[in-house]
Short mmCIF file of C-alpha atoms in Angstrom, two decimals:
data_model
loop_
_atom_site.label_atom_id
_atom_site.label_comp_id
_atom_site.label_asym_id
_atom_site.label_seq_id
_atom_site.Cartn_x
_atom_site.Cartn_y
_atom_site.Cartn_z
CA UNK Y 1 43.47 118.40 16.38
CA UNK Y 2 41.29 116.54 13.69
CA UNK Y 3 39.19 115.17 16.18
CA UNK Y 4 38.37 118.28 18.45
CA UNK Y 5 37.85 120.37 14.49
CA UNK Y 6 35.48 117.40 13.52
CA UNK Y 7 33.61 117.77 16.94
CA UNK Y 8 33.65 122.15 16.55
CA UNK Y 9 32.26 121.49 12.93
CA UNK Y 10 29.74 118.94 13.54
CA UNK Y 11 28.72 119.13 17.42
CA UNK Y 12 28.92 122.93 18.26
CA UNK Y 13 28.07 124.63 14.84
CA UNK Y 14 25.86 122.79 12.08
CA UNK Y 15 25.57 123.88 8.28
CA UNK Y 16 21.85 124.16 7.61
CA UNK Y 17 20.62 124.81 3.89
CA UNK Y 18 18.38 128.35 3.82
CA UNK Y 19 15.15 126.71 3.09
CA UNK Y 20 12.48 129.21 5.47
CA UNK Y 21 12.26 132.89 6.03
CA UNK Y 22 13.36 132.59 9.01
CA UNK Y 23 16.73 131.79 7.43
CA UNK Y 24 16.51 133.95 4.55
CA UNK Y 25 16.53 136.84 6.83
CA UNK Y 26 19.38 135.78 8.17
CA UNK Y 27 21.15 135.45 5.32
CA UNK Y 28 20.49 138.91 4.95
CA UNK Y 29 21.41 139.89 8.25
CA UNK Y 30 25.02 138.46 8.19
CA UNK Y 31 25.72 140.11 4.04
CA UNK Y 32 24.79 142.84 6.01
CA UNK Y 33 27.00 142.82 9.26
CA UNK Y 34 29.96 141.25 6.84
CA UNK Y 35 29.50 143.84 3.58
CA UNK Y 36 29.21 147.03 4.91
CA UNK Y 37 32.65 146.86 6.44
CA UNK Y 38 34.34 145.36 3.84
CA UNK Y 39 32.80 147.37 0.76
CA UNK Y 40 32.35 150.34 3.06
CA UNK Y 41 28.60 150.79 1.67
CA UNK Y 42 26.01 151.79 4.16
CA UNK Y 43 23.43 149.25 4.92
CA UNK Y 44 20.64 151.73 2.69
CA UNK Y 45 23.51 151.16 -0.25
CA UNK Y 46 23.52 147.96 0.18
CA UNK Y 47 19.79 147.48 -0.21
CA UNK Y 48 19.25 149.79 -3.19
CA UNK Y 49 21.72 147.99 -5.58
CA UNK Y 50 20.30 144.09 -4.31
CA UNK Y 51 23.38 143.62 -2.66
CA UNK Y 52 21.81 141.91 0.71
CA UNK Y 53 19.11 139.50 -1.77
CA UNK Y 54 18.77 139.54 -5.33
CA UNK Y 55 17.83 137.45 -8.00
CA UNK Y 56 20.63 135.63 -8.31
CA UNK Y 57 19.53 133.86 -4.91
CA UNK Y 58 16.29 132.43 -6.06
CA UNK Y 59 18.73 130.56 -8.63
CA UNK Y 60 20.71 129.19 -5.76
CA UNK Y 61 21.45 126.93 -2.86
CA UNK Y 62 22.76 129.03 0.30
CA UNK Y 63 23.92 127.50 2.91
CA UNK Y 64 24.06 128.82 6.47
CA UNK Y 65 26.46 127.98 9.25
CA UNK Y 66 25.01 128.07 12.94
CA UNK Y 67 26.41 128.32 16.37
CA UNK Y 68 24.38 125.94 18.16
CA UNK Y 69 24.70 126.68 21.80
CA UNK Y 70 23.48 130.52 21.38
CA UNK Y 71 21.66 129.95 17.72
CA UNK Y 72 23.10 132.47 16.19
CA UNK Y 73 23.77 132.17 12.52
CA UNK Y 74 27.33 133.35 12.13
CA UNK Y 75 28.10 133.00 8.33
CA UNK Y 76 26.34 131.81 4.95
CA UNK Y 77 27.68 130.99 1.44
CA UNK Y 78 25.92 130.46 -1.74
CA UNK Y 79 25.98 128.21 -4.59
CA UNK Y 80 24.61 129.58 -7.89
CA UNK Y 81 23.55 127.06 -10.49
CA UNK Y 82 23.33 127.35 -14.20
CA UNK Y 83 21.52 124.67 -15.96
CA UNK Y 84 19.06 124.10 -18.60
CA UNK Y 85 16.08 125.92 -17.43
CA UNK Y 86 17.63 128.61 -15.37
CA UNK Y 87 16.88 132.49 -16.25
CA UNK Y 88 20.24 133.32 -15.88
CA UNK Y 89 22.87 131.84 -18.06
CA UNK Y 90 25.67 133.60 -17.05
CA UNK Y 91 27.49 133.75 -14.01
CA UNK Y 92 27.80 136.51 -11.80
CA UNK Y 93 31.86 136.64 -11.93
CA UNK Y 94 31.30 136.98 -15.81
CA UNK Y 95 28.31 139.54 -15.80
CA UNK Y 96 29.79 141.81 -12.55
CA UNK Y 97 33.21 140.66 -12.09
CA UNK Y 98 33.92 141.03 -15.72
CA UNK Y 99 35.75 137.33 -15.94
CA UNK Y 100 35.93 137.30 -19.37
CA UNK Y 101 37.05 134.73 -22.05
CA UNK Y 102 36.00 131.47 -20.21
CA UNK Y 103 32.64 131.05 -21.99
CA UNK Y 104 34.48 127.66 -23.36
CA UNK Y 105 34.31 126.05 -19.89
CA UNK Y 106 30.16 127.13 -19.33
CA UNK Y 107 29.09 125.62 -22.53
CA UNK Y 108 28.92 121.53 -20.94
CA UNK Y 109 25.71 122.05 -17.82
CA UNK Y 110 25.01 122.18 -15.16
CA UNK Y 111 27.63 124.74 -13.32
CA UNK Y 112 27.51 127.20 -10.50
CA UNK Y 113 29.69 129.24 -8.97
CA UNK Y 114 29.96 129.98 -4.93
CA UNK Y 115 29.42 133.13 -4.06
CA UNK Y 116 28.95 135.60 -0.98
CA UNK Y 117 30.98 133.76 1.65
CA UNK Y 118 30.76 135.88 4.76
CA UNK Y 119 31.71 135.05 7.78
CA UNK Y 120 30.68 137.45 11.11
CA UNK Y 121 33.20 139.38 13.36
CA UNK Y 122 31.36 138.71 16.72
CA UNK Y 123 32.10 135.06 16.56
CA UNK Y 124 32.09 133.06 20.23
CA UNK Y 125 35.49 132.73 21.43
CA UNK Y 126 36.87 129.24 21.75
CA UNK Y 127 39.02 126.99 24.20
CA UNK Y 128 40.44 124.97 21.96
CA UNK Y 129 41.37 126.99 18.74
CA UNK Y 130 42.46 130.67 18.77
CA UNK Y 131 40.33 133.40 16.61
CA UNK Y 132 42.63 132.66 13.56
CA UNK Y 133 42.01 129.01 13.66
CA UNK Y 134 37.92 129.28 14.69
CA UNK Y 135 37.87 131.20 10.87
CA UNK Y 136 39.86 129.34 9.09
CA UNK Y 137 37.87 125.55 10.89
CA UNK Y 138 34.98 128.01 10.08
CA UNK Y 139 35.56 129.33 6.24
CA UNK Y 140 36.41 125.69 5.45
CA UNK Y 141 32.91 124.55 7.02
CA UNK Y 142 31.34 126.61 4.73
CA UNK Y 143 33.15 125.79 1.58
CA UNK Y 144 32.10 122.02 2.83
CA UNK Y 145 28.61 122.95 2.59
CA UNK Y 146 29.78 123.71 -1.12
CA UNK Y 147 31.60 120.27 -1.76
CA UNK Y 148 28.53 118.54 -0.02
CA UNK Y 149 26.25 120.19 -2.50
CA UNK Y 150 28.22 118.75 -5.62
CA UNK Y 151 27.69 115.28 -4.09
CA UNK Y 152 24.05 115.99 -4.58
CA UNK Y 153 24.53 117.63 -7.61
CA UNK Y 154 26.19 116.96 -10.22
CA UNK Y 155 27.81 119.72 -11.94
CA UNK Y 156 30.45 119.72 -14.64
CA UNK Y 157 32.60 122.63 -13.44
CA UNK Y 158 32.37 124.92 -10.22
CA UNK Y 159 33.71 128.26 -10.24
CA UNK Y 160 34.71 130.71 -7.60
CA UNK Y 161 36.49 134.59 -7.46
CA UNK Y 162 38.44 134.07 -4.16
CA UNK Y 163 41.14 135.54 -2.22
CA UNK Y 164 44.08 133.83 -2.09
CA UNK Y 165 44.01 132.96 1.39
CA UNK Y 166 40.94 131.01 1.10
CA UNK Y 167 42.52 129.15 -2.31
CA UNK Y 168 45.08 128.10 0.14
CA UNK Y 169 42.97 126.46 2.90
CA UNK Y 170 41.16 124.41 0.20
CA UNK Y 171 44.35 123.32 -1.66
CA UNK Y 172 45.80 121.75 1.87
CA UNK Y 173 42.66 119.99 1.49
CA UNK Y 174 43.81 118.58 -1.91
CA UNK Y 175 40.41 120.57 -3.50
CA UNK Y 176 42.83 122.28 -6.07
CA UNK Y 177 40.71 124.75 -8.04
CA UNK Y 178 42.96 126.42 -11.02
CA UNK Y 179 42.84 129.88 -11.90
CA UNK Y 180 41.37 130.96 -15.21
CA UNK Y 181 42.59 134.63 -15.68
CA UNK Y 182 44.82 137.31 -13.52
CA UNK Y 183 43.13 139.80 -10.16
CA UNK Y 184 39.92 141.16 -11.08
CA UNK Y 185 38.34 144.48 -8.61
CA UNK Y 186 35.63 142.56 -7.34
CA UNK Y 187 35.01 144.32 -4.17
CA UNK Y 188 38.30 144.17 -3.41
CA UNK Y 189 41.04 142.15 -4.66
CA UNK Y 190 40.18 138.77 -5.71
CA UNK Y 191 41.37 136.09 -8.56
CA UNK Y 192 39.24 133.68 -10.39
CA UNK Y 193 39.09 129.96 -9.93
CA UNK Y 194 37.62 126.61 -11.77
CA UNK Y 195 37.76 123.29 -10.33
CA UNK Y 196 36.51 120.21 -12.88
CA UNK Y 197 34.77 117.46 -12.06
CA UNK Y 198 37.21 115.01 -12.53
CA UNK Y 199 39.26 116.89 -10.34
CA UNK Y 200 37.00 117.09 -7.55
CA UNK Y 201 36.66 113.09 -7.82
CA UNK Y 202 40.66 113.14 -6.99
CA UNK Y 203 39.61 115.22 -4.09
CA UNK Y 204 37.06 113.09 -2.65
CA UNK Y 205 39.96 110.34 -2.62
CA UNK Y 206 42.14 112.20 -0.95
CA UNK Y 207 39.93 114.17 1.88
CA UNK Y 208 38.78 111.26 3.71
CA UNK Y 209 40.37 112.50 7.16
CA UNK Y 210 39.31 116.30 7.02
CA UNK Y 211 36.57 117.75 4.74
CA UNK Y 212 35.43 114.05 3.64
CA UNK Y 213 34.17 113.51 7.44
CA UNK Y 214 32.43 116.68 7.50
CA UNK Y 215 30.84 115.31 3.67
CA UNK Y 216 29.98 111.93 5.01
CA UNK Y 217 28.30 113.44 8.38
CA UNK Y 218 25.76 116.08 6.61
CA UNK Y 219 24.82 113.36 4.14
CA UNK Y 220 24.22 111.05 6.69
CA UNK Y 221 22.12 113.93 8.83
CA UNK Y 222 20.45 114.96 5.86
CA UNK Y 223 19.16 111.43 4.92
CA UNK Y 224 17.66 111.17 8.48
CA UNK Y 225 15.53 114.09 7.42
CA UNK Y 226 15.37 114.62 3.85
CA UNK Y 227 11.79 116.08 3.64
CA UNK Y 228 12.74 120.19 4.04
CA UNK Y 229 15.60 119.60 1.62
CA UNK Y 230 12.46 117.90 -1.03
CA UNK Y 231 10.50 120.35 -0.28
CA UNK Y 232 13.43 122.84 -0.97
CA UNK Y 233 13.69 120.99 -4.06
CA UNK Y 234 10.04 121.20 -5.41
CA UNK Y 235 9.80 124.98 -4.35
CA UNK Y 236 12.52 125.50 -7.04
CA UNK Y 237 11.06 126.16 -10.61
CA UNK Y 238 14.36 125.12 -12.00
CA UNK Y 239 15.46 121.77 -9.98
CA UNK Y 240 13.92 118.44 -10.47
CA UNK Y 241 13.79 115.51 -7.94
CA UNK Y 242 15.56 113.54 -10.61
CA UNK Y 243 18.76 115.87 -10.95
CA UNK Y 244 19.37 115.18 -7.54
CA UNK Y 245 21.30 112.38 -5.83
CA UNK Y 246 20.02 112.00 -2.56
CA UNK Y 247 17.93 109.00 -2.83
CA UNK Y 248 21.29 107.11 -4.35
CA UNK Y 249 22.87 108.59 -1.12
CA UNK Y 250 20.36 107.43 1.04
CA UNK Y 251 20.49 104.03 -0.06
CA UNK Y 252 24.48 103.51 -0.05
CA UNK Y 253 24.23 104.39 3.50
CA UNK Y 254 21.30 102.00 4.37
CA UNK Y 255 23.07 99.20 2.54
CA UNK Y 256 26.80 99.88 3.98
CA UNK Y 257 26.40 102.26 7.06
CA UNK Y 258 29.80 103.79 7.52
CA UNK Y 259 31.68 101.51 6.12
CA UNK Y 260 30.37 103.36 2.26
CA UNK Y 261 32.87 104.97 0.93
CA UNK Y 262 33.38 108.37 -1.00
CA UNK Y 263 33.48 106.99 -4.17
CA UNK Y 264 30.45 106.06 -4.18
CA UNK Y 265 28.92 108.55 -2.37
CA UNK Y 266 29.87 110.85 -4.81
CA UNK Y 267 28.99 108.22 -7.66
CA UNK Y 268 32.40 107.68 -8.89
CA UNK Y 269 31.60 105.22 -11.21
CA UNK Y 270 28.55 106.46 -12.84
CA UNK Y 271 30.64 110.24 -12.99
CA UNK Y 272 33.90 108.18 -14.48
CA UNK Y 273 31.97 106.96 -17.56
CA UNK Y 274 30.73 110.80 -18.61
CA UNK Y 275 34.40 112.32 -18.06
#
């Protein structure tokens, strides 16, 4: 089963980071498909109150995840960062969600919180794994695209307002985010989640057979081509070449091919001293 997931994940969808407007739009297209049935706004709603893009995506990374047979994007999730020089110091969870009394874990930078997982209702049917299982192979793709972004950067704490269900997939894959308060109405139903850095190190140990393939895989793809991710990167008034780690990535897998592990991938060592 880990091998024919590993082959669905990598072989017949791909996570791609939004970097053109091709992929902005559609971004916007699948908010749209997934948000108007499950906050029962009309698409014009939607659009007036900045629901489909809004500023808090210029702060961000958004990943998308495509079927590549038919190209169709079929879900996206985004990763808003808080650092230094960012415009917006305060996450959307505390500002809309009205998460309140966590401002002690925000103070040490950078942050982010994910945000805006969708996931589309038309998705291909598959052979292999029934509907249930395609979303669930499918969420957990796009909450790698999350864990692959902390290997690039480095934050101190990621938070998340998720349903339960989702908190479950990630704990059987030993990423154990704790909650930080009780149910907030955040379009529904949802409860609100930290996971530390040292904590996510203990994950990377321990995900080597499931979500640490799918890790090791982008990294490796993205190294191949690093240049739209740069360019990404330079686009970005508030990211610098130098808080990023791909180049350290890079190199670890030019030196020891596979055989590098996720320690220090993920820069276990250098992290270890800071924590």
């Amino acid at each position: 089963m880990l091998t024919k997931a590993f082959h669905l994940l990598t072989e017949e969808y791909s996570i791609i980071l939004a970097t053109t407007e091709e992929h902005i739009q559609a971004v916007k297209d699948i908010r749209a498909e997934v948000f108007v049935a499950r906050l029962e706004m009309s698409l014009e709603e939607l659009e007036s109150r900045n629901f489909l893009i809004n500023k808090d995506d210029k702060q961000s990374f958004i990943y998308l995840l495509q079927h590549k047979i038919t190209k169709t994007y079929v879900g996206s999730v985004r990763v808003i960062f808080i650092n230094a020089h960012t415009p917006i110091q305060i996450m959307p969870m505390q500002r809309d969600g009205k998460v309140d009394c966590i401002d002690h874990l925000t103070k040490d930078l950078p942050i982010c919180e994910i945000s805006r997982l969708a996931l589309i209702k038309t998705l291909p049917e598959h052979e292999d794994f029934s509907m249930s299982q395609l979303r669930t192979l499918l969420s957990m793709a796009l909450m790698s695209a999350t864990r692959i972004n902390f290997f690039l950067y480095h934050y101190s704490r990621i938070f998340a307002i998720m349903e339960h269900s989702l908190h479950r997939i990630l704990k059987r894959q030993s990423v154990a985010f704790e909650p930080i308060g009780d149910a907030v109405d955040y379009y529904g139903v949802r409860f609100p989640f930290v996971i530390k850095k040292e904590n996510y190190l203990i994950a990377g140990e321990k995900t080597e057979d499931t979500m640490g393939q799918l890790t090791r895989h982008y990294l490796k793809e993205l190294c191949k081509n690093p240049e739209p991710f740069w360019q990404f990167i330079d686009n970005n008034p508030y990211l610098e070449r130098s808080d990023i780690q791909l180049n350290r990535i890079c190199q670890l897998f030019k030196q020891f091919g596979d055989e590098v592990s996720m320690e220090d991938l993920l820069g276990m060592n250098e992290l270890t001293k800071t924590v």
